[in-house]
Coordinates of C-alpha atoms in Angstrom, one line a residue:
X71 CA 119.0 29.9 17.0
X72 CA 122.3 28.1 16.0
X73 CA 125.0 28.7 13.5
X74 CA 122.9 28.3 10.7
X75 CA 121.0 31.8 11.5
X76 CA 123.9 33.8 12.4
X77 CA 126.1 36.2 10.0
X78 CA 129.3 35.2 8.6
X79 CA 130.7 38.3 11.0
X80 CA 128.6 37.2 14.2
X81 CA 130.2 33.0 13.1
X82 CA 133.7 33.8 12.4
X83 CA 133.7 36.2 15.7
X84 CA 132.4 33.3 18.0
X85 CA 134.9 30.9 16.3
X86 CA 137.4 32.7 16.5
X87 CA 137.0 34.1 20.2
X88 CA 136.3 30.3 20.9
X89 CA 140.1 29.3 19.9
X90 CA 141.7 32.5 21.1
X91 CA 140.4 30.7 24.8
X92 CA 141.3 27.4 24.2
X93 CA 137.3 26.4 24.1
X94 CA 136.3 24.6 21.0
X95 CA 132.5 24.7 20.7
X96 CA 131.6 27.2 22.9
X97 CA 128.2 27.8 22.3
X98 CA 126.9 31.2 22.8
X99 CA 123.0 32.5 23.1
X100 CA 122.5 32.5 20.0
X101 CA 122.3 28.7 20.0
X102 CA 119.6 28.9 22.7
X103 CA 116.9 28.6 24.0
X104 CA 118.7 25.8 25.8
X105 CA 116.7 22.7 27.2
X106 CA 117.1 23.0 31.0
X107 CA 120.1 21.4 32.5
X108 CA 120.4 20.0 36.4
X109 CA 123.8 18.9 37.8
X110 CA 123.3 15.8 39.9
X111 CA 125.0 16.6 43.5
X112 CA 128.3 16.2 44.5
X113 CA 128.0 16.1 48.2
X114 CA 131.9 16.2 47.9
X115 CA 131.8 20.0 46.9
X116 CA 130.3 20.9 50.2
X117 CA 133.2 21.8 51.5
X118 CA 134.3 23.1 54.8
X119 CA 131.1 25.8 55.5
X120 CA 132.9 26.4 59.0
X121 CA 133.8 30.0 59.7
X122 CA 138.0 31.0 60.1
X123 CA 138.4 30.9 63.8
X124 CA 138.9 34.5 65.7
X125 CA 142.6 33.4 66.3
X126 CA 143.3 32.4 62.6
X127 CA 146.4 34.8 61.5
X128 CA 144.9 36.1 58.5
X129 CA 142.5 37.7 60.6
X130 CA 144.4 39.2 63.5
X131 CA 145.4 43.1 63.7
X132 CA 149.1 43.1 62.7
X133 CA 149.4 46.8 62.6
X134 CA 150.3 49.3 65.5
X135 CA 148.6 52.3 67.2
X136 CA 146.7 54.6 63.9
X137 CA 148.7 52.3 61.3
X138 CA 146.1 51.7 58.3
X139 CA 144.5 48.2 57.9
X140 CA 141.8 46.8 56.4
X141 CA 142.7 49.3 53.0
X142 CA 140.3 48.9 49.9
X143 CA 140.1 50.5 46.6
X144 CA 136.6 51.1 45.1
X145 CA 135.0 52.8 41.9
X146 CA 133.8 56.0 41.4
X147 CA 131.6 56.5 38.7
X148 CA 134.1 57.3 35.7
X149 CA 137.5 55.9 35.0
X150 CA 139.1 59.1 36.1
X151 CA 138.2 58.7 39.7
X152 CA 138.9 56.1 42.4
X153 CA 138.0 55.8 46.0
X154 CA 140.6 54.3 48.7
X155 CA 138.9 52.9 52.3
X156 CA 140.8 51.7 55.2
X157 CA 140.4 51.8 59.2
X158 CA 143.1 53.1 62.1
X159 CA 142.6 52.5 65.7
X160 CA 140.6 49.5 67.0
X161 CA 137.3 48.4 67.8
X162 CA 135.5 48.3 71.1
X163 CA 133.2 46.1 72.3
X164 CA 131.6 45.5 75.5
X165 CA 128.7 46.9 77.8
X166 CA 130.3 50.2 78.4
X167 CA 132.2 51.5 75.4
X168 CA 133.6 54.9 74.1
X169 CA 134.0 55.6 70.8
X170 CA 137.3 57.3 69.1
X171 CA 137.5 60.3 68.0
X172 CA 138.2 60.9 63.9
X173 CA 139.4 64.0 64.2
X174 CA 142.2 62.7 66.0
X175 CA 143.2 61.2 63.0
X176 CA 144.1 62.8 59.0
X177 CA 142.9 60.7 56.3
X178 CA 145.5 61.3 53.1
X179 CA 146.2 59.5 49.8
X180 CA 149.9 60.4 48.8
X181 CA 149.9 58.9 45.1
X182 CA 151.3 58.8 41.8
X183 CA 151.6 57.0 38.4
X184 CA 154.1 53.8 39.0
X185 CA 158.0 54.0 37.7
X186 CA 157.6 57.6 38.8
X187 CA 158.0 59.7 42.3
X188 CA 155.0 60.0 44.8
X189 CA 153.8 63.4 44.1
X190 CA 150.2 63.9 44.5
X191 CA 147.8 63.9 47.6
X192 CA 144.5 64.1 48.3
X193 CA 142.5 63.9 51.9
X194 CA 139.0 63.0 52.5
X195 CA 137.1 62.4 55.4
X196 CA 136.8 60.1 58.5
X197 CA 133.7 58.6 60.2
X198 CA 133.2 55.9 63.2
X199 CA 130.2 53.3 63.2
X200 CA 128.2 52.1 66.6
X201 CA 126.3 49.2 66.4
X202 CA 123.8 49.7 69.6
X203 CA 121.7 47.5 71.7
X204 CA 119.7 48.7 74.3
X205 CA 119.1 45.8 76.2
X206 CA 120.8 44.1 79.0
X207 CA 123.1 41.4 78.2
X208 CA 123.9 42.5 74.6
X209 CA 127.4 43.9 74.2
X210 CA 127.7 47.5 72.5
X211 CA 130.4 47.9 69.8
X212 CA 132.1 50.5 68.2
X213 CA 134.4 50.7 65.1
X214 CA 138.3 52.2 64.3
X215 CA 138.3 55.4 62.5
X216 CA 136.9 54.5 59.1
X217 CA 138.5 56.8 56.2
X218 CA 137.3 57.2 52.9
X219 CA 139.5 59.8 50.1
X220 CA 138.3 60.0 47.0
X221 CA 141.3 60.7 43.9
X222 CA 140.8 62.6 40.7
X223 CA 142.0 63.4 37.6
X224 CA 143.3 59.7 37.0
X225 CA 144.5 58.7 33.9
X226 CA 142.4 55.3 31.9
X227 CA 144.4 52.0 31.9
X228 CA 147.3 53.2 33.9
X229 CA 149.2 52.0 36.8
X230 CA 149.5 53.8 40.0
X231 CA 150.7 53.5 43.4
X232 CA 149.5 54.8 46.6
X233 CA 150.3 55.0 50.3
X234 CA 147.5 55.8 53.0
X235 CA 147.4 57.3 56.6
X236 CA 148.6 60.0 58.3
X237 CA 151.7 61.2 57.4
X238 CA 151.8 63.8 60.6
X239 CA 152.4 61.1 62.8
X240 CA 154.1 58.5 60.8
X241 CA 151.3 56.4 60.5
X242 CA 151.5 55.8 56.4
X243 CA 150.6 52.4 54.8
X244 CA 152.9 50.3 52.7
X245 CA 152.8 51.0 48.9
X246 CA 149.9 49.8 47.1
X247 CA 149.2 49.0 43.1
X248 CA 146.4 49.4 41.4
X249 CA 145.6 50.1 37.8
X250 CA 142.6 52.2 36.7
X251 CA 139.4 51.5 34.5
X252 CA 140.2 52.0 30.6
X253 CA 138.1 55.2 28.8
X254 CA 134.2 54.4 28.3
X255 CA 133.7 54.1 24.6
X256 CA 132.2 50.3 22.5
X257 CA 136.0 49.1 22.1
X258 CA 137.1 49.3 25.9
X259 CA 136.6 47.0 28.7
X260 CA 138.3 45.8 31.4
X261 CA 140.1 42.4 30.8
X262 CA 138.2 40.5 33.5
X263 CA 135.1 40.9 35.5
X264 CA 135.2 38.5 38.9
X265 CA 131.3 38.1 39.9
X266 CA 130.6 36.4 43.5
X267 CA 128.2 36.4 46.2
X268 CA 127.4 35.7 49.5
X269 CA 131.4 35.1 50.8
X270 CA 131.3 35.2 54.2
X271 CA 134.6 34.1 56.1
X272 CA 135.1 30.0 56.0
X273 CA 137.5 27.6 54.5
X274 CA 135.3 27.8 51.4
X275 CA 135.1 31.3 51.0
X276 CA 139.2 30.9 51.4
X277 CA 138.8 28.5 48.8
X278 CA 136.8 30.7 46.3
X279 CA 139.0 33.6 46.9
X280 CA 142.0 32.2 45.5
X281 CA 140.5 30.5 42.7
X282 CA 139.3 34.2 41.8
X283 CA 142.6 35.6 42.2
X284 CA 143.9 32.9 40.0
X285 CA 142.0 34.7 37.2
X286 CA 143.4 38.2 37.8
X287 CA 140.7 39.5 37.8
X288 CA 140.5 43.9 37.1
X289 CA 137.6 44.0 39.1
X290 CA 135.0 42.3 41.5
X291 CA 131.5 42.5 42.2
X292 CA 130.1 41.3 45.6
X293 CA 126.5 40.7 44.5
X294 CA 125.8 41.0 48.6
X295 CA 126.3 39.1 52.0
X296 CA 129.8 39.7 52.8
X297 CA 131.1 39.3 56.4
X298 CA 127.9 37.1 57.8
X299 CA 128.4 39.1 61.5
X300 CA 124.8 38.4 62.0
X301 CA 124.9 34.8 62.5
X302 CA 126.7 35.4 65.6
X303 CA 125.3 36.7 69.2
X304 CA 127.4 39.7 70.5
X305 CA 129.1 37.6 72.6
X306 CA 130.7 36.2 69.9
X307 CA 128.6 32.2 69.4
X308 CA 128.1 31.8 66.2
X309 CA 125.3 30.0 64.7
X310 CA 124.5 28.4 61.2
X311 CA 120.9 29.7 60.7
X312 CA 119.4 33.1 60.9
X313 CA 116.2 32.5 61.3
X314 CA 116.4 30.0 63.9
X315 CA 118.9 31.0 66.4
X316 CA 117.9 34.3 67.6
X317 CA 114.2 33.5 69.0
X318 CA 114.9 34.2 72.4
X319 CA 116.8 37.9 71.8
X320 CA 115.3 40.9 72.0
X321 CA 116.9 42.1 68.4
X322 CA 118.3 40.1 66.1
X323 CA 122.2 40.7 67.2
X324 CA 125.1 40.4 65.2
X325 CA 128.9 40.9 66.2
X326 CA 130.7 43.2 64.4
X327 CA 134.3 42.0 64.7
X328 CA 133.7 39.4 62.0
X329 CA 133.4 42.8 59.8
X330 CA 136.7 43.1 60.9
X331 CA 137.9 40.0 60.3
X332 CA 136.2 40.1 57.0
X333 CA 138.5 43.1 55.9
X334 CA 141.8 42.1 57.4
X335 CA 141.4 38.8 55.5
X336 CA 140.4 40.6 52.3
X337 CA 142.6 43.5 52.0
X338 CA 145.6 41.8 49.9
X339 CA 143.3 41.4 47.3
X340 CA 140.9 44.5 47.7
X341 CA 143.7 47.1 48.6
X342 CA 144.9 46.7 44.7
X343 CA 141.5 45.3 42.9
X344 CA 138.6 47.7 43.3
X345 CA 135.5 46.1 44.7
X346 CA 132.0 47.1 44.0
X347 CA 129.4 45.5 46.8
X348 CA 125.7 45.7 46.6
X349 CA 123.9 45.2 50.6
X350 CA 122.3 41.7 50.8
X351 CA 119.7 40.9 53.7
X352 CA 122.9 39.8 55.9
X353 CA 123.6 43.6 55.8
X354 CA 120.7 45.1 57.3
X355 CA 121.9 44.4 61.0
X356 CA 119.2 46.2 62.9
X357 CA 120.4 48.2 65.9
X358 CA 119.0 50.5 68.2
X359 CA 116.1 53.4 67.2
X360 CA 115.6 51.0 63.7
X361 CA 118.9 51.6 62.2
X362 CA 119.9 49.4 59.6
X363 CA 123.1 49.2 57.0
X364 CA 125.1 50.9 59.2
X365 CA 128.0 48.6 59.0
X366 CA 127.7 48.5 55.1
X367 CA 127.4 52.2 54.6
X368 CA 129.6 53.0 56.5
X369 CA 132.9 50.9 55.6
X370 CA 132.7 50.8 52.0
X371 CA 132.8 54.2 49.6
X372 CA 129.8 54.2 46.8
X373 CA 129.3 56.5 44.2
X374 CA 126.5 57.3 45.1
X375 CA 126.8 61.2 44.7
X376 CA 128.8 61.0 41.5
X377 CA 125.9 58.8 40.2
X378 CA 123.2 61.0 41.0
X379 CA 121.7 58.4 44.0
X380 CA 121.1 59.8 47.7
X381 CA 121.7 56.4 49.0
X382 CA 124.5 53.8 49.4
X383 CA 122.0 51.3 49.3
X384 CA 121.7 51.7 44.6
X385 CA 124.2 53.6 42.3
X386 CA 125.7 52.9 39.2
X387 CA 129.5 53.3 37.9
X388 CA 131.1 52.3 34.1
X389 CA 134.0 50.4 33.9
X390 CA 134.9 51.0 30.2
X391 CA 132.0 50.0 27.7
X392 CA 129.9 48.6 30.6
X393 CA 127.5 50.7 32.6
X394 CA 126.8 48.8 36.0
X395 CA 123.4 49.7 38.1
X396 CA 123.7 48.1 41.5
X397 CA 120.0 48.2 42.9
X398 CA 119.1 47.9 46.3
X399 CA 116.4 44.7 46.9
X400 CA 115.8 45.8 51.0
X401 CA 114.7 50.0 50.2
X402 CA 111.8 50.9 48.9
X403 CA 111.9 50.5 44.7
X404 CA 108.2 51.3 43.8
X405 CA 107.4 53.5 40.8
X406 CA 106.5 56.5 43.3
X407 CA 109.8 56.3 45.1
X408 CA 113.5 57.4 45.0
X409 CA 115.5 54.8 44.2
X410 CA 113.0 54.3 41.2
X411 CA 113.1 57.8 39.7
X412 CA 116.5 57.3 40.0
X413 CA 116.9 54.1 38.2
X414 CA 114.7 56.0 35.3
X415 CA 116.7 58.7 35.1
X416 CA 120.2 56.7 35.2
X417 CA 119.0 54.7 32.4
X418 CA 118.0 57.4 30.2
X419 CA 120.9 59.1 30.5
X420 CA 123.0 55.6 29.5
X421 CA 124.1 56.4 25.9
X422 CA 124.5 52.9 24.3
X423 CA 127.2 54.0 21.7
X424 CA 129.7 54.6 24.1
X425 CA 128.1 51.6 26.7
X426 CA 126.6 49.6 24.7
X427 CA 127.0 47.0 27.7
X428 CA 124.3 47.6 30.4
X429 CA 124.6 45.1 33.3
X430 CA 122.2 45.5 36.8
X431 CA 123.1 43.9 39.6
X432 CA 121.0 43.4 43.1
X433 CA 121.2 40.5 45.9
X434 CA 117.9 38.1 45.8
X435 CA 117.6 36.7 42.6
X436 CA 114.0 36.9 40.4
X437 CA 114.6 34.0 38.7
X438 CA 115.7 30.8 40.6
X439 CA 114.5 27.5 40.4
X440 CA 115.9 26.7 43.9
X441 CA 113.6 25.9 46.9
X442 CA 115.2 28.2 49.2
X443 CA 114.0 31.8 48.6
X444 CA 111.9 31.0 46.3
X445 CA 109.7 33.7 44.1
X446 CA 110.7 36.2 47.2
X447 CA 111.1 38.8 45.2
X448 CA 108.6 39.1 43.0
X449 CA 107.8 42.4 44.7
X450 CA 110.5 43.8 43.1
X451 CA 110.2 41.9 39.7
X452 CA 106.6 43.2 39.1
X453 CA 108.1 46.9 39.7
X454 CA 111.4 47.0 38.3
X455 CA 111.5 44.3 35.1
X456 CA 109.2 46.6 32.8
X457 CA 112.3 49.1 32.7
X458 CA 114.9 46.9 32.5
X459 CA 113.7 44.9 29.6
X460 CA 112.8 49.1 28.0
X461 CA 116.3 49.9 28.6
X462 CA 117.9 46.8 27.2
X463 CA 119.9 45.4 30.2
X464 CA 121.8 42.5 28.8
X465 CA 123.0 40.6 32.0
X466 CA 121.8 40.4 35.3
X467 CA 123.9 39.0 38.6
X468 CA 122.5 38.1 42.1
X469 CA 123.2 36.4 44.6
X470 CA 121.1 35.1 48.1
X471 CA 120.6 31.5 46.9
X472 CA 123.5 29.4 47.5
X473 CA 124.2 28.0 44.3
X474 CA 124.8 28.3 41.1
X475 CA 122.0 29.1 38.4
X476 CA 122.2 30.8 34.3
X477 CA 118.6 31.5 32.7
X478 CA 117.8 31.3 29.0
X479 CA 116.8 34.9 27.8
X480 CA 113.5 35.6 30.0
X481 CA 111.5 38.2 30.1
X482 CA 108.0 37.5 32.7
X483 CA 108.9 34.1 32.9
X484 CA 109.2 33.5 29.5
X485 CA 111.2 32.6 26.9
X486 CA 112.1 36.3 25.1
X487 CA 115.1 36.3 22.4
X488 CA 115.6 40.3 23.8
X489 CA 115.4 40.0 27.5
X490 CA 118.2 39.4 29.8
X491 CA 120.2 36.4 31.2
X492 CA 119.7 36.3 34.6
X493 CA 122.6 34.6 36.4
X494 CA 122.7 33.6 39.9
X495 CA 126.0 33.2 41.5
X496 CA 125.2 33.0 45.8
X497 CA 127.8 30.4 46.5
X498 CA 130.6 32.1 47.4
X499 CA 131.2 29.6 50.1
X500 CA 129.7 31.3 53.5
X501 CA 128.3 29.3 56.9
X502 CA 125.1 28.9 55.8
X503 CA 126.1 26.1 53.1
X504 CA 124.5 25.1 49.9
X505 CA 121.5 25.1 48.6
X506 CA 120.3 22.0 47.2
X507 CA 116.3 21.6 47.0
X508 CA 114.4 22.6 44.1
X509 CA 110.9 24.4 44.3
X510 CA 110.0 22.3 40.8
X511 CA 111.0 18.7 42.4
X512 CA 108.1 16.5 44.1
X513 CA 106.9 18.3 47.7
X514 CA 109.4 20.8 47.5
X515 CA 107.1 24.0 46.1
X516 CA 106.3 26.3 49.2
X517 CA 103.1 27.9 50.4
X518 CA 102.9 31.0 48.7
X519 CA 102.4 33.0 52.2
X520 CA 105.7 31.8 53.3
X521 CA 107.8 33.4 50.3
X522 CA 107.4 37.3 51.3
X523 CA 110.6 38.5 53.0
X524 CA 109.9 41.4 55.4
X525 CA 112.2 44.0 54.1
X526 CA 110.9 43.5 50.5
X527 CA 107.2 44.7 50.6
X528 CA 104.0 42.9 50.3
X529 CA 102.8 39.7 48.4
X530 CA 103.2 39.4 45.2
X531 CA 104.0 36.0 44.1
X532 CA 100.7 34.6 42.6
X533 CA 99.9 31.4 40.9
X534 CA 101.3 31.1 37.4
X535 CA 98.1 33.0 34.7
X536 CA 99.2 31.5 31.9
X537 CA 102.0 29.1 30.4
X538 CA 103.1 25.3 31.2
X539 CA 103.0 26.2 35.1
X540 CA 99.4 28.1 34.3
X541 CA 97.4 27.9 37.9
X542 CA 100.1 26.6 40.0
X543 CA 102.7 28.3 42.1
X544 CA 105.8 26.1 41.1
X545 CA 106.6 24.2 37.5
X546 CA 106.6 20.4 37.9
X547 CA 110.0 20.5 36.2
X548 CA 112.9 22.4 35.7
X549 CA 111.3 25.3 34.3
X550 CA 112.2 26.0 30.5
X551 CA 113.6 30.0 31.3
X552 CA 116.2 27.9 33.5
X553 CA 119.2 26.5 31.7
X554 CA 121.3 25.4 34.0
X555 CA 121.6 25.0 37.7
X556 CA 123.9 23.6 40.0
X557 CA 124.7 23.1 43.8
X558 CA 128.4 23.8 44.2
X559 CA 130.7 27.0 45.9
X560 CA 132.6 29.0 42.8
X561 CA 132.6 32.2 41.6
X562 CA 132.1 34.0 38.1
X563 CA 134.1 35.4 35.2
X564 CA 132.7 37.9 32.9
X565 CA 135.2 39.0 29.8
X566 CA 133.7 41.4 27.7
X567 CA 135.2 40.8 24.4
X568 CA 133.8 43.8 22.3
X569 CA 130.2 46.1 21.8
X570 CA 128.3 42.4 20.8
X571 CA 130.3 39.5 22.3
X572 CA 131.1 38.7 25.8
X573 CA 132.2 35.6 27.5
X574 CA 130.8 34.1 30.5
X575 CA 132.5 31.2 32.4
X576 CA 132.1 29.7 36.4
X577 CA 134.6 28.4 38.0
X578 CA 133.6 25.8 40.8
X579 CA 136.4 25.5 44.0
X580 CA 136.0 21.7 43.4
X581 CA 137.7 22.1 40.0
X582 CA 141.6 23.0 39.0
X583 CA 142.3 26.8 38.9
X584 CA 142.2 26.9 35.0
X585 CA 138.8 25.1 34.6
X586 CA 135.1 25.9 34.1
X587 CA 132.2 24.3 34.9
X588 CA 130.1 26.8 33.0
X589 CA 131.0 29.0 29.9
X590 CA 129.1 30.5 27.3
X591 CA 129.4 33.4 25.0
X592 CA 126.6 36.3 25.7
X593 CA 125.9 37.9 22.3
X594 CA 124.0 41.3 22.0
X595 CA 121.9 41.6 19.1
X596 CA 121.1 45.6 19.3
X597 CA 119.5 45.2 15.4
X598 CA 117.1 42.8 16.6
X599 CA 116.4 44.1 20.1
X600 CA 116.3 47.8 19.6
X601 CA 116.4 49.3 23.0
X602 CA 115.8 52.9 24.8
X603 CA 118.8 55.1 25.0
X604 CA 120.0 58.3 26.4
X605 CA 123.2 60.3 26.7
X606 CA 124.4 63.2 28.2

């Protein structure tokens, strides 16, 4: 559909949004479908996929005794309600460890609107983590007292400032900033939306961190994969590959200090940005008597109970006229499960007049074109994309592939004016590098039996029934649902710019701060595309 079919509203609004960003012609999805698009490689963009040394200074613990560190803001479920994170005491690892105690230490928020005095205080609770090997030769580890303190009663769109800790034994954090969500209603949104996956801790994920902080952004999503501690033995050698590198251990091991690492590195931009992370496959982390996610779940708040979910594996939050549902890809998400009759009740109770935005977000992507995890979820796709498309979600992020990849409008792998755009952005920069190969280019399609992943249920992924790739497992070109795709690290922008319009851009760590490689205007059309919706 191109200008021609649009409304003088919907025409002047694009035109007008595309000068107020310096963009002339930026097309939006109502010019699509778009005929697919492949960058040709840059093997310059690779970048530096080596992990920051143990001894690099932004790493280190620079605090003393139960000073906080590692301090990170994160969303409740309502503009009105914020959750601050950070860790006191240090980590032990080793064959014969003892864990701290967290009762030893208070966990308290003193807070207050900025320009005025530090009145208010709220406490919450403490936890510590063990990540537990039974076997011999495999070092034990166990974490700092992890705090999490949720505050209430916040004012939309203001400013406040914050010191954590324990103020009994003069053990209080600097002061922080950080401004909250504005009110849910169709006119509201946060300014900008920082979308990126798969981060891990190298020179490129140093890279794509400052070009996101270049954008100022009000918020990020980590569409999973964040520290990458389970490419690396407990010993602490680190390895490029996860499936190839652990064949001779009796668990796959990981090493938990890069978690650590992970968060001293990150807390100057996540201790006054809020941060809302999904678990990728990287995050399972299996441990003694099956655990799994223990890491994840446990250093990161989720509203999880505010949303209605018994697991910080899926919940959902607004952030002004967006609702976000973050699903988990490595729990169960059949019809006859939890996390399902969760996801149906959430979106029915999604009242599109005051969020007309709905967004989903979940690691391993249902629609890439790239060789590398190819159709592995389609588990989850057969389950889960009936509802979505019911319920109207308008965008979709994931990560897991490291590249970058935006869909036409697709709806069961085809072309559907009303069905999402799926957008992949796993290149975040981590050790595992890029992904390059395509499934649709010459001896690059994979045997179907070797796309199921283990956590993600059975087989699914089937030939192609109908359509130009009818009877085969891969299209012999770039498939028409894919409109453009691209092997280089970045991150994502999302700017919603009212109920209908939003704008879309990726910025690539090869380019200038103030460039992107990618833009185009999302456009809701909720006349055309009349969707299910709730309220409460």
């Amino acid at each position: 559909m191109g200008f021609a079919s649009m409304s003088v509203i919907e025409l002047v609004l694009v035109l007008s949004l595309s000068f107020f960003h310096g963009g002339e012609g930026v097309l939006s999805t109502l010019d699509g479908p778009f005929k697919p698009v492949t960058v040709p490689l840059d093997n310059s963009s690779r970048g530096k996929a080596v992990d920051l040394s143990d001894t690099d200074p932004v790493v280190q613990r620079v605090v003393e005794g139960f000073e906080p560190e590692q301090i990170s803001l994160s969303l409740s479920a309502t503009y009105d309600s914020v959750w601050i994170s950070w860790i006191t005491g240090e980590f032990h690892i080793g064959y014969n460890i003892t864990s701290l105690d967290p009762k030893t230490v208070a966990s308290v928020v003193q807070y207050g609107m900025y320009g005025l005095p530090i009145t208010d205080e709220a406490t919450g609770y403490s936890l510590v983590y063990n990540q537990l090997y039974p076997f011999e030769g495999l070092q034990n580890y166990t974490s700092g007292i992890i705090h999490h303190v949720r505050l209430t009663g916040l004012m939309p769109d203001t400013l406040y400032q914050y010191q954590c800790g324990d103020p009994s034994i003069s053990a209080m954090s600097d002061v922080n900033y950080f401004e909250t969500m504005p009110v849910s209603g169709p006119h509201s949104y946060p300014s900008r939306v920082a979308v990126v996956g798969d981060l891990g801790l190298t020179f490129n994920t140093t890279s794509t961190v400052d070009h996101m902080i270049s954008n100022h952004p009000d918020l990020v999503l980590l569409v999973g994969d964040v520290s990458y501690a389970n490419l690396y033995l407990t010993n602490g050698t680190g390895s490029d590959c996860s499936s190839c590198s652990f064949s001779q251990t009796p668990i796959h091991e990981t090493y938990q200090p890069r978690w650590d690492y992970w968060g001293r590195y990150m807390q100057p931009l996540v201790s006054k940005v809020p941060i809302m992370v999904v678990e990728g496959n990287h995050e399972i982390e299996q441990q003694a008597e099956n655990q799994t996610f223990v890491a994840y779940s446990s250093r990161f708040a989720f509203p999880s109970e505010e949303s209605g979910s018994s697991s910080t594996l899926y919940y959902s939050f607004n952030a002004g006229g967006i609702h976000f549902i973050m699903l988990g890809a490595y729990i169960s998400y059949n019809k006859p499960e939890d996390q399902y009759k969760w996801l149906e009740r959430d979106l029915a109770s999604v009242d599109r007049e005051v969020t007309p935005w709905l967004v989903a977000v979940w690691h391993p992507p249902w629609y890439s074109t790239y060789m590398a995890h190819y159709r592995e979820a389609e588990c989850m796709r057969v389950e889960m994309e009936d509802i979505l498309y019911k319920y109207g979600v308008d965008i979709v992020f994931n990560g897991h592939v490291h590249a970058y990849e935006r869909s036409n409008r697709v709806y069961n792998y085809t072309l559907d004016p009303c069905g999402p755009i799926h957008i992949v952005v796993g290149d975040g920069g981590n050790r595992e590098k890029m992904a390059i190969a395509h499934a649709d280019e010459a001896g690059n399609c994979p045997e179907p039996s070797t796309t199921p992943d283990e956590y993600m249920g059975g087989f699914c992924a089937f030939n192609f029934t109908s359509g130009p790739a009818e009877g085969k497992f891969c299209w012999d070109r770039q498939p028409d649902y894919s409109a453009y795709r691209e092997s280089s690290f970045g991150h994502g922008i999302l700017e919603v710019q009212n109920e209908t319009h939003a704008l879309w851009t990726w910025h690539r760590n090869k380019d200038m701060y103030d460039l992107a490689g990618d833009e185009i205007y999302i456009v809701r059309q909720p006349d055309r595309c009349p969707v299910e919706s709730g309220g409460t």
